[in-house]
mmCIF file of C-alpha atoms in Angstrom:
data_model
loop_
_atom_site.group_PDB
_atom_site.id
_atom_site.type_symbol
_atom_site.label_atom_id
_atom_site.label_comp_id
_atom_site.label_asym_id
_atom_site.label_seq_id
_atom_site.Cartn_x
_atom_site.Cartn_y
_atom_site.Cartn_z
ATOM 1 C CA UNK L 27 6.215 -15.370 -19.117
ATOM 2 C CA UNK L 28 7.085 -12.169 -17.665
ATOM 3 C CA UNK L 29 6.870 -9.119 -19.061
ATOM 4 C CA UNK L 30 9.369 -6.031 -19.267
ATOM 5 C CA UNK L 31 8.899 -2.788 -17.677
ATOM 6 C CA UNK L 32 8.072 -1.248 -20.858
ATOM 7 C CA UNK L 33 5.331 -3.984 -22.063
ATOM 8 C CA UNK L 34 3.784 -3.986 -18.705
ATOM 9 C CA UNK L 35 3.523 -0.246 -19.089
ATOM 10 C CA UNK L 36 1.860 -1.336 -22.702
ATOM 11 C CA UNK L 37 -0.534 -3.372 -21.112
ATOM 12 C CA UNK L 38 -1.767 -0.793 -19.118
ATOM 13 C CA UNK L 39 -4.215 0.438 -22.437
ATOM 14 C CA UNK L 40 -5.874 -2.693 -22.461
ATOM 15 C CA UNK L 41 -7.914 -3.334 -19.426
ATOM 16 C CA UNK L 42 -11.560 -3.410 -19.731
ATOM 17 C CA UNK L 43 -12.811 -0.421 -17.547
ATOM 18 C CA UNK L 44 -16.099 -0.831 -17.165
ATOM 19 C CA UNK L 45 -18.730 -1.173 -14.101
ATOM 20 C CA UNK L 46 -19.497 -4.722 -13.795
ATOM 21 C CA UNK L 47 -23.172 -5.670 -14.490
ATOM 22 C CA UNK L 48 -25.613 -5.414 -11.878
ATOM 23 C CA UNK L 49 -26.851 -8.757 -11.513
ATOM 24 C CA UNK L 50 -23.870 -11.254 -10.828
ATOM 25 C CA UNK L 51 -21.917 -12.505 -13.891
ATOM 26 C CA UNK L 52 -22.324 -16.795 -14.899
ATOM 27 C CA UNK L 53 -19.793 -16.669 -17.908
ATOM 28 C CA UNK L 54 -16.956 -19.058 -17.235
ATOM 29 C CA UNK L 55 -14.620 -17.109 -18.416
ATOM 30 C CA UNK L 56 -14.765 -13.918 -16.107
ATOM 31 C CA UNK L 57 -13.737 -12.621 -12.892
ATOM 32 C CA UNK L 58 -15.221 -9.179 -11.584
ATOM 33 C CA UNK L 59 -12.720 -7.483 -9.520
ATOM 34 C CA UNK L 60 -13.554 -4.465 -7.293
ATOM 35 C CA UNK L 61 -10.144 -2.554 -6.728
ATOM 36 C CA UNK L 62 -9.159 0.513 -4.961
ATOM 37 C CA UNK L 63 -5.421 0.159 -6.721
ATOM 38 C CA UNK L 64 -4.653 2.534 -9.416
ATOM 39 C CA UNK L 65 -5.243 1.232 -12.857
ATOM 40 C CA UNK L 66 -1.850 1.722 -13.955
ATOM 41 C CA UNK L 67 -0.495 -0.800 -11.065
ATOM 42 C CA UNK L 68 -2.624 -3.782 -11.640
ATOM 43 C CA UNK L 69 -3.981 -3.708 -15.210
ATOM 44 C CA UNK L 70 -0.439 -5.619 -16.042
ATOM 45 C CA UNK L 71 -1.389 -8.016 -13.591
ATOM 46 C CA UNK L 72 -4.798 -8.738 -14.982
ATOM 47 C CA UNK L 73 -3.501 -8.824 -18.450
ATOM 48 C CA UNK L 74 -0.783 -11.354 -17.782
ATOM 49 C CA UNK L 75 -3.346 -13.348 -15.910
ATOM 50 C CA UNK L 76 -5.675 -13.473 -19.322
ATOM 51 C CA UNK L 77 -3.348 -13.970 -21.596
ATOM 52 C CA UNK L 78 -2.204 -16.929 -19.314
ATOM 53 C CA UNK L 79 -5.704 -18.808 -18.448
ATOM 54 C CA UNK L 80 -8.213 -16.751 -21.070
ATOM 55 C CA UNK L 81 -10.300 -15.836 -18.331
ATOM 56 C CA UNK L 82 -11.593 -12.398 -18.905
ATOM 57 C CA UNK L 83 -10.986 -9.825 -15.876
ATOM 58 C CA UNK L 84 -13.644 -7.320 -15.487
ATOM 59 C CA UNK L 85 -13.030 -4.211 -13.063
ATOM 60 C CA UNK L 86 -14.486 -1.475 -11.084
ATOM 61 C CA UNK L 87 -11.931 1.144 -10.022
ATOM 62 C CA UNK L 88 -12.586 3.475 -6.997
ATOM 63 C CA UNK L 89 -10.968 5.733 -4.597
ATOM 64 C CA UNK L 90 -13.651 4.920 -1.601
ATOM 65 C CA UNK L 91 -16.704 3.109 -1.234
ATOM 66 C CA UNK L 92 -16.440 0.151 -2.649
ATOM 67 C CA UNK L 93 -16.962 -1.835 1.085
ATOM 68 C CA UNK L 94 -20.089 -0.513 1.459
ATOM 69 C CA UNK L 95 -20.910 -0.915 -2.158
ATOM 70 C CA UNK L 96 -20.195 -4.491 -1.330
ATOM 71 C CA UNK L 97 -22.268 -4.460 1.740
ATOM 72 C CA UNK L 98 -25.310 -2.423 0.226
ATOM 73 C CA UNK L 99 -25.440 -5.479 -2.640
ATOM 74 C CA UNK L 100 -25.311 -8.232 -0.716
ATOM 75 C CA UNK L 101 -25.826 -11.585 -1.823
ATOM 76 C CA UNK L 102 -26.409 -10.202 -5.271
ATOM 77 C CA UNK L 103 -22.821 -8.564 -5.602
ATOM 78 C CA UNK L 104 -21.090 -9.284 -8.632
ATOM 79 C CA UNK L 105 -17.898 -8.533 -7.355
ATOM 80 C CA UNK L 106 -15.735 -12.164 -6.631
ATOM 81 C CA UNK L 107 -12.328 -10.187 -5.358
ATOM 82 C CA UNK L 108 -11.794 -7.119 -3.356
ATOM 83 C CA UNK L 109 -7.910 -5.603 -4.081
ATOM 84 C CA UNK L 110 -7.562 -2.769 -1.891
ATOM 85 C CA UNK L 111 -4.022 -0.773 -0.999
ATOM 86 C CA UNK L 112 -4.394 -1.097 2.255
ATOM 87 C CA UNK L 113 -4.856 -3.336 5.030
ATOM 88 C CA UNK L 114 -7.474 -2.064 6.916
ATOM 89 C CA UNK L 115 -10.392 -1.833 4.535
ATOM 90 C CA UNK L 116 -9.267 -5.836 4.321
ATOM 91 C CA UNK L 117 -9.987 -6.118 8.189
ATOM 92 C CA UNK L 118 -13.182 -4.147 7.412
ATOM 93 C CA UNK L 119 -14.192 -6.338 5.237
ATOM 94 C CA UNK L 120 -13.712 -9.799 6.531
ATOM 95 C CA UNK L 121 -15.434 -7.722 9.848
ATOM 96 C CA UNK L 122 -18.390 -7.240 8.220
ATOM 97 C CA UNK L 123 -18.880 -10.118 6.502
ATOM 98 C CA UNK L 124 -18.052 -9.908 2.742
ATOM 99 C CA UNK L 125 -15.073 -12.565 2.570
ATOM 100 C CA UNK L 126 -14.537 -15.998 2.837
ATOM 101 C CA UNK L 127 -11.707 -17.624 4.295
ATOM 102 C CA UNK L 128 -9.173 -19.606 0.981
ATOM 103 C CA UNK L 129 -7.319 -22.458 1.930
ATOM 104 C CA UNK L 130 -5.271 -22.409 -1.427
ATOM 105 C CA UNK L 131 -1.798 -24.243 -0.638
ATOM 106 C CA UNK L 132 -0.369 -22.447 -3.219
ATOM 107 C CA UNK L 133 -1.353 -18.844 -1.907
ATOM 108 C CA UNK L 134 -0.609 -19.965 1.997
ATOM 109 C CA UNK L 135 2.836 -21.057 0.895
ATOM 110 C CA UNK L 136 3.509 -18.233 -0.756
ATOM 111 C CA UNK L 137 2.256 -15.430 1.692
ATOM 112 C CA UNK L 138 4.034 -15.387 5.124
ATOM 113 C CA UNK L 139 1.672 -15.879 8.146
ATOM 114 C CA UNK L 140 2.615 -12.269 9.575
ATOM 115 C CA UNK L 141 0.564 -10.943 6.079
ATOM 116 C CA UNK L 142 -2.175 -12.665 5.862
ATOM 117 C CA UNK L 143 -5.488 -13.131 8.464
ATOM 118 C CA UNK L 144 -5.077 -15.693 10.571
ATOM 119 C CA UNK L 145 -8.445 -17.331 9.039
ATOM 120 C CA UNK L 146 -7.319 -16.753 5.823
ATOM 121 C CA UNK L 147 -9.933 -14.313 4.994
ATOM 122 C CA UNK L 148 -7.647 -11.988 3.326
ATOM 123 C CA UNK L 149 -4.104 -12.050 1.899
ATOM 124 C CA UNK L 150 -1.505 -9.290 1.591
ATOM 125 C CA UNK L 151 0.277 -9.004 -1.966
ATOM 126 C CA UNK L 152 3.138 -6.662 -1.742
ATOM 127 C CA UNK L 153 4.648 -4.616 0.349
ATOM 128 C CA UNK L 154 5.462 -0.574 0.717
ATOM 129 C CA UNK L 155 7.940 0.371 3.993
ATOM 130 C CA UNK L 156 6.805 3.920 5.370
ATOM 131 C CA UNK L 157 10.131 5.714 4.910
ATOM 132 C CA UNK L 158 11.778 9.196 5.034
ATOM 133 C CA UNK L 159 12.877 10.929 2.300
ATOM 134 C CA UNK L 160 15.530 13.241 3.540
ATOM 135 C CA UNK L 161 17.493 15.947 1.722
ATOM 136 C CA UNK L 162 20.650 15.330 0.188
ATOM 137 C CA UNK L 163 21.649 18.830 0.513
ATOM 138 C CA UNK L 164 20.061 19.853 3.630
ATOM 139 C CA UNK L 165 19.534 16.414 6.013
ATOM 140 C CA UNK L 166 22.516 14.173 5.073
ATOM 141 C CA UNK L 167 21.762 11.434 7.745
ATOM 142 C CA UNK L 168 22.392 7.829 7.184
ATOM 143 C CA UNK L 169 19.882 6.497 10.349
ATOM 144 C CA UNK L 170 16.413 8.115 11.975
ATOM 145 C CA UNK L 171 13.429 6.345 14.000
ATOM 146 C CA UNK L 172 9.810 7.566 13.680
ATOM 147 C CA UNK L 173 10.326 8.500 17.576
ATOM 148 C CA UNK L 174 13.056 11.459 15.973
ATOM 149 C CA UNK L 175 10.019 12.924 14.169
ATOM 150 C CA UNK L 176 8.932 14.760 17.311
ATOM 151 C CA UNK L 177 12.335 15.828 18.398
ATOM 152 C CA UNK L 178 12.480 19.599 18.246
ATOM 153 C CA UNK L 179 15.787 19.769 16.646
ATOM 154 C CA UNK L 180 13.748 19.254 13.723
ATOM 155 C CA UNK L 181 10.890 21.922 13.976
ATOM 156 C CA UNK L 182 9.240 23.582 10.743
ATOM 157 C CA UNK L 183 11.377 20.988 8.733
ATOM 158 C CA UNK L 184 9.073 18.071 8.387
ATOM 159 C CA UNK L 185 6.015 17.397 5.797
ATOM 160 C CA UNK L 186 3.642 14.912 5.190
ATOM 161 C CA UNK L 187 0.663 13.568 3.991
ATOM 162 C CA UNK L 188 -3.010 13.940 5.995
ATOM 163 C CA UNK L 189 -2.701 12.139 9.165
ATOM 164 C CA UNK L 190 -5.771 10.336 8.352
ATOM 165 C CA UNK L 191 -4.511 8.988 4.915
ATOM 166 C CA UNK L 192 -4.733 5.327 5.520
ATOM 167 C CA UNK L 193 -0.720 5.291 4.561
ATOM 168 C CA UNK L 194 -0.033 7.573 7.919
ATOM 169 C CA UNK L 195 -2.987 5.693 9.970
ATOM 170 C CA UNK L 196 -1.106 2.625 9.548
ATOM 171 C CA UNK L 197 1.987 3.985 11.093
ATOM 172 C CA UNK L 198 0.077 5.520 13.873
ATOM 173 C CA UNK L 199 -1.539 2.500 14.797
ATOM 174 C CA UNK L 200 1.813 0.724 14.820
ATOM 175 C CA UNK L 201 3.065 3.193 17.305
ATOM 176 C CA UNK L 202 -0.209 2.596 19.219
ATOM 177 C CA UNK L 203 0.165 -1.347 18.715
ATOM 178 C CA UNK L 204 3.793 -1.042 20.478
ATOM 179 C CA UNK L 205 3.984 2.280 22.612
ATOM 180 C CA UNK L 206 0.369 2.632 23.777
ATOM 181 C CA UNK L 207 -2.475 4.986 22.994
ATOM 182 C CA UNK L 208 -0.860 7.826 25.322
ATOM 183 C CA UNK L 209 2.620 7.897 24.759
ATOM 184 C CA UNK L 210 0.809 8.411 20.601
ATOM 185 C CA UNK L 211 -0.860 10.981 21.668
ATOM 186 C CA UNK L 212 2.258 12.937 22.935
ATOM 187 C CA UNK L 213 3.994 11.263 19.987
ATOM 188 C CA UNK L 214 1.783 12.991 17.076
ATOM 189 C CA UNK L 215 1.837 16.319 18.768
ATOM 190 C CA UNK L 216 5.656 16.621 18.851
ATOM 191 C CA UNK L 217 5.489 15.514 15.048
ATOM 192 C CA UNK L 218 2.788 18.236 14.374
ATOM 193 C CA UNK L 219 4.943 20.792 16.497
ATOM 194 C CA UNK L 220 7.771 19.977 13.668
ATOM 195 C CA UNK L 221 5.808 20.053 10.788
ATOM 196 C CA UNK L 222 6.701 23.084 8.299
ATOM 197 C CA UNK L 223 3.004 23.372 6.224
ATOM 198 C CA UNK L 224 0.120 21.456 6.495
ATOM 199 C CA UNK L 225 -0.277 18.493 5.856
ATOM 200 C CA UNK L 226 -1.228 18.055 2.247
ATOM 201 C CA UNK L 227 -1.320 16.295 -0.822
ATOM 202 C CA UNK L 228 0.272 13.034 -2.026
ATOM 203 C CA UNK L 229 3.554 10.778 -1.026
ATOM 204 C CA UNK L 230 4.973 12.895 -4.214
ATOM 205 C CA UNK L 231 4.186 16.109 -3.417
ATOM 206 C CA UNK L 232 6.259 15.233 -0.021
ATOM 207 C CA UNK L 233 9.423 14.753 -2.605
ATOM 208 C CA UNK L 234 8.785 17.528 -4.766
ATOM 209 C CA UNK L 235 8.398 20.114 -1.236
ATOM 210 C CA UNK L 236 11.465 19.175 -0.187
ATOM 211 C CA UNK L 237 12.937 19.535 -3.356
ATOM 212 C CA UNK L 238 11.202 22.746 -3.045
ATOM 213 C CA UNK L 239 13.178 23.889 -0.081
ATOM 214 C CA UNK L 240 9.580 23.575 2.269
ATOM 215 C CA UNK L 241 11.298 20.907 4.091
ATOM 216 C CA UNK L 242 13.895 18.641 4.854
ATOM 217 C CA UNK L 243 12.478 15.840 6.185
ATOM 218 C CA UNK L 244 9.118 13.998 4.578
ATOM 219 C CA UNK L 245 6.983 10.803 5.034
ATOM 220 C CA UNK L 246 6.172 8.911 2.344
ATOM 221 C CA UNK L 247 6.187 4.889 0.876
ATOM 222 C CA UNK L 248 9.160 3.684 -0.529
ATOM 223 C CA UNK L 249 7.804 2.723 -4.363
ATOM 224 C CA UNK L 250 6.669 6.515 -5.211
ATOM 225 C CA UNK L 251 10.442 6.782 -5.223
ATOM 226 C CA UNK L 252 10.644 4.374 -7.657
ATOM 227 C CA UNK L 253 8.083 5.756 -9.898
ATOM 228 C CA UNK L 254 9.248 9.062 -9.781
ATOM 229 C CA UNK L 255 12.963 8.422 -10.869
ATOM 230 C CA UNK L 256 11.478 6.026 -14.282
ATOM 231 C CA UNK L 257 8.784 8.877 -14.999
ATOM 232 C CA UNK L 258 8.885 9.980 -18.590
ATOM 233 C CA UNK L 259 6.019 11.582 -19.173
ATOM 234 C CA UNK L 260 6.801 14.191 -16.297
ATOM 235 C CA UNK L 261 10.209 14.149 -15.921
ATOM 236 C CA UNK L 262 10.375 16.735 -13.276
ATOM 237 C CA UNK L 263 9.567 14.083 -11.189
ATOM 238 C CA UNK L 264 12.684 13.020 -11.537
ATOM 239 C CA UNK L 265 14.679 15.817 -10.404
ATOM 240 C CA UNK L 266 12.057 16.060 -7.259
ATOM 241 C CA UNK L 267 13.481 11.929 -6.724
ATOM 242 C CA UNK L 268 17.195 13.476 -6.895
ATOM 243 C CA UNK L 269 16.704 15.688 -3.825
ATOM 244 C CA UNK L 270 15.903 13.135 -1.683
ATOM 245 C CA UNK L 271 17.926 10.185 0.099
ATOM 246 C CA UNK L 272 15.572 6.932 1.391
ATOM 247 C CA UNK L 273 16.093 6.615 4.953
ATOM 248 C CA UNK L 274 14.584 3.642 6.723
ATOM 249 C CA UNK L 275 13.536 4.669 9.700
ATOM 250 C CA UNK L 276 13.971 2.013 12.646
ATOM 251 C CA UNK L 277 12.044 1.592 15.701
ATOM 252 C CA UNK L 278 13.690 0.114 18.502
ATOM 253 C CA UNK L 279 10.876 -1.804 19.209
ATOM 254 C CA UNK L 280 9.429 -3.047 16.001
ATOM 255 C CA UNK L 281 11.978 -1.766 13.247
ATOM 256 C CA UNK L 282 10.267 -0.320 10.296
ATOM 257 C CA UNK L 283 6.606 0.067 9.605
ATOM 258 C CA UNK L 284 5.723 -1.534 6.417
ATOM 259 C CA UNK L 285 2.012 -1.631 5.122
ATOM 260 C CA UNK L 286 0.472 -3.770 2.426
ATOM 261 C CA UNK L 287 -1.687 -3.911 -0.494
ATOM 262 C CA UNK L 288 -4.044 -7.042 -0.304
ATOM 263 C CA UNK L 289 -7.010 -9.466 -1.748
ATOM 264 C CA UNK L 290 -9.913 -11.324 -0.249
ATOM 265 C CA UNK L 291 -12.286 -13.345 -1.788
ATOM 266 C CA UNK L 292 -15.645 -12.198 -1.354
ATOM 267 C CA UNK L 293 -18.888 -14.360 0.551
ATOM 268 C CA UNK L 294 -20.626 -14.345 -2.530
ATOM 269 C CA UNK L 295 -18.266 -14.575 -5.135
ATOM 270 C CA UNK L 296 -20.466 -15.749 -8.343
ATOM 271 C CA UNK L 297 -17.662 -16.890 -9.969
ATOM 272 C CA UNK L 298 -15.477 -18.664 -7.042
ATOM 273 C CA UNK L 299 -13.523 -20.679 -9.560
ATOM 274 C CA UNK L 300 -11.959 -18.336 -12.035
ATOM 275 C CA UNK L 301 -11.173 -16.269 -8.725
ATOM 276 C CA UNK L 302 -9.226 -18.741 -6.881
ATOM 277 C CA UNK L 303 -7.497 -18.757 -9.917
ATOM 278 C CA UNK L 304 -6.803 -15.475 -9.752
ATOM 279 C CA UNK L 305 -5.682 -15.130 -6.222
ATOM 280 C CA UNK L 306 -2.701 -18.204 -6.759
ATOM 281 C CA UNK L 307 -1.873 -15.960 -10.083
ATOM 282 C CA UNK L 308 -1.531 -12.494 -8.038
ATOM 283 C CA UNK L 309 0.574 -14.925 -5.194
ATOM 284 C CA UNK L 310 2.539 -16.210 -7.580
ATOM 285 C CA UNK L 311 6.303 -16.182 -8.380
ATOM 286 C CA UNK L 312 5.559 -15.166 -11.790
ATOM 287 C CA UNK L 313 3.177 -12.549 -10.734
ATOM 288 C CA UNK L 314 5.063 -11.387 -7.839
ATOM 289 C CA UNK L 315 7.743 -10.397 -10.037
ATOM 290 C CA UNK L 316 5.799 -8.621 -12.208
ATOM 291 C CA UNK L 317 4.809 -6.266 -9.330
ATOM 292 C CA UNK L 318 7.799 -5.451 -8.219
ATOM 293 C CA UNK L 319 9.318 -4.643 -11.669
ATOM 294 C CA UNK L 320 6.753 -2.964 -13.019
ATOM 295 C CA UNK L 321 5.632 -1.424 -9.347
ATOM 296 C CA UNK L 322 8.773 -0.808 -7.278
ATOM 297 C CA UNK L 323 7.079 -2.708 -4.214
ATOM 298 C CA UNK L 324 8.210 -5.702 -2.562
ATOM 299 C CA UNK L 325 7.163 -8.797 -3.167
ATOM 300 C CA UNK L 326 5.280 -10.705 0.331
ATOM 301 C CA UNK L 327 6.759 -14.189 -1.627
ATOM 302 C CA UNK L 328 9.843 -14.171 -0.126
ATOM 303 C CA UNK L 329 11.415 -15.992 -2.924
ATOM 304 C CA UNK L 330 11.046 -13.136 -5.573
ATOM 305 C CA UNK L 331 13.629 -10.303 -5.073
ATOM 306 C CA UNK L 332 12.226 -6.756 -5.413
ATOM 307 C CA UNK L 333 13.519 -4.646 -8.321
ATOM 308 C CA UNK L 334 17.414 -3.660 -9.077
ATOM 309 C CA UNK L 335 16.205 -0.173 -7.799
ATOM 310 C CA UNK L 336 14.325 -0.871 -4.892
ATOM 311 C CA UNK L 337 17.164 -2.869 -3.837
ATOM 312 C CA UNK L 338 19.852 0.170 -4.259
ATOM 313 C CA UNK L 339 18.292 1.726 -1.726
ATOM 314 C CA UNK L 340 19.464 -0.413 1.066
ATOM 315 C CA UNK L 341 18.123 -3.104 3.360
ATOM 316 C CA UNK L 342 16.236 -2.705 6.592
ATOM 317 C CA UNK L 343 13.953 -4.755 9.436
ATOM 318 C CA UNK L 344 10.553 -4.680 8.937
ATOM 319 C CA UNK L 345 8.000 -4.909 12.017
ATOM 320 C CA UNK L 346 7.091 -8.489 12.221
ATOM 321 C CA UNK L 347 3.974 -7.783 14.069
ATOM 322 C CA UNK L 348 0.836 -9.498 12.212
ATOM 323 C CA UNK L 349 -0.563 -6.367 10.149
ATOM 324 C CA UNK L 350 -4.247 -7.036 11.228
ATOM 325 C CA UNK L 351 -3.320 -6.591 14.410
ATOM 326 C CA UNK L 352 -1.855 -2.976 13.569
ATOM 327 C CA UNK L 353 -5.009 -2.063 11.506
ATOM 328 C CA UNK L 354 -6.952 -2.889 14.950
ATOM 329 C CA UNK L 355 -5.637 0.585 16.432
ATOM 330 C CA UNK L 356 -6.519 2.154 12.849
ATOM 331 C CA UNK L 357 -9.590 3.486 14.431
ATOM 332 C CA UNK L 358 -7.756 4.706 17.373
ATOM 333 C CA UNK L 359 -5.310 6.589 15.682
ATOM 334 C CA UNK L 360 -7.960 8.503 13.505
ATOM 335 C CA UNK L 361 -9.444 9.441 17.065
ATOM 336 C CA UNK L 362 -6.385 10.904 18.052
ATOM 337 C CA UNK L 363 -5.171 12.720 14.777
ATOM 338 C CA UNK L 364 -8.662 14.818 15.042
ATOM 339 C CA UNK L 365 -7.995 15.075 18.923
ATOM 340 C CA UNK L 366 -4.646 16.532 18.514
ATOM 341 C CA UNK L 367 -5.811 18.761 15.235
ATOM 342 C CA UNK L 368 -2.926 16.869 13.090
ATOM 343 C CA UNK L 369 -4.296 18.222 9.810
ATOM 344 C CA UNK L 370 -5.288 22.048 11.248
#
């Protein structure tokens, strides 16, 4: 059954955050989960998945480090899944080791080859599109491309993020992927040239400094939007939201960027079961809408439609290049955002 906004919010009290044990769990009814989501964007997804099969979801939550945490244990790792918000710690992963591949018909059906590792070794579960949010008062346009981000009718008006926030990386090695490692290069220093204050903080600080008048142009994912304009607990979030337009930018050679959030089961998964189980719940129609009501992203299943919100803001192309092959440049475009003093 799916839940309402409101109850998944609800839900979000209940997860059991603890550290898994150290030595690898043998109850039948768990699943340890290391996760570098936010709490309050999966715990709705783990508590649906309980109340639906009364297997017991145990997870460790972390910013960084949980690779090499997986690495440094080994064999005796009690993790079974890895959910990270980004593709390339996926590609790490399965690089070093620490998946397995899942030949699930009921997750390859539902995940579209361009999202997924082509040995199955990881899976993408939703999708953000790397967008521009553009004053409504001060940038009224309709259409951009990334390329327009260096174009000097635009100096001291743009703001973002850290270049090497694995968000911008991923864009950066999309432009590498398609344009080349030097035409980048030139690429990121026009961008820098435009920028109006360092690059700092979050996707929603981007919002709230060009509701601030520090900009008129900002990078950021598409469901921060969302989450800003349904925040009640600080609703000036909402009025930052207001000042800005989405614009999807468009590439003419790939359209827009989008990056994903993703799972892979790991080599020594103790309890393989109960997390196969998991991974066709999270791929799941029923699941899949859950994330995108409750999340603002959109859905990889290409049957479930993304929220009434996230559709308002308009349709667009995204790149339809296989997304481990973008997060092969990832390194390459942290290289070049320290050689071109992005974040100085």
């Amino acid at each position: 059954m799916l839940l309402s906004r409101r109850a998944a919010a609800g839900l979000c009290l209940s997860l059991f955050l603890s550290g898994v044990a150290a030595a690898p769990a043998q109850a039948n009814g768990e699943v340890n989960v290391y996760t570098y989501r936010q709490p309050s964007l999966i715990t709705p997804l783990f508590d649906a998945f309980t109340a639906k099969t009364g297997i017991q979801v145990r997870a460790v939550f972390a910013e960084n480090g949980l690779v090499e945490r997986l690495a440094q244990e080994g064999t005796n790792s009690p993790a079974d899944l890895l959910l990270t918000a980004d593709v390339g710690r996926l590609v790490e992963a399965a690089e070093r080791g620490l998946a397995q591949p899942v030949t699930s018909p009921v997750i390859l059906d539902k995940v579209p080859a361009n999202l997924r590792d082509e040995k199955n070794q990881w899976f993408g579960l939703t999708m953000r599109a790397r967008v521009i949010y553009a004053s409504t008062e001060r940038a009224p346009i309709t259409a951009i491309s990334y390329e327009e981000l260096a174009d000097p009718k635009w100096k001291g008006k743009v703001c973002m993020r850290p270049g090497n926030h694995p968000y911008n990386l991923g864009l950066f090695a999309a432009m590498i992927a398609h344009k080349g490692e030097d035409w980048t290069r030139d690429w990121l220093k026009g961008v820098k040239a435009n920028l109006a204050i360092r690059p700092s903080g979050n996707d929603r600080a981007q919002a709230k400094s060009v509701f601030a008048g520090e900009c008129d142009l900002a990078l950021a994912n598409t469901y921060y939007m969302g989450k800003m304009l349904t925040n009640e607990e600080e609703p000036e979030q909402k009025e930052w939201a207001k000042a800005v337009k989405i614009v999807f930018p468009a590439s003419p050679e790939f359209g827009t960027h989008v990056n994903i959030s993703g799972m892979l089961l790991t080599a020594s998964s103790p309890n393989k079961d109960n997390a196969l189980k998991l991974m066709e719940f999270l791929a799941s129609d029923e699941a899949q809408q859950l994330y995108a009501n409750a999340n603002f992203e959109y859905p990889v299943n290409p049957a479930v439609k993304a929220d009434p919100i996230v559709q308002s803001w308009g349709s667009f192309t995204p790149d339809t290049l296989n997304v481990a092959e973008v997060a092969k440049f990832e390194p390459a475009a942290a290289k070049l955002v320290d050689e071109v003093g992005f974040n100085d």
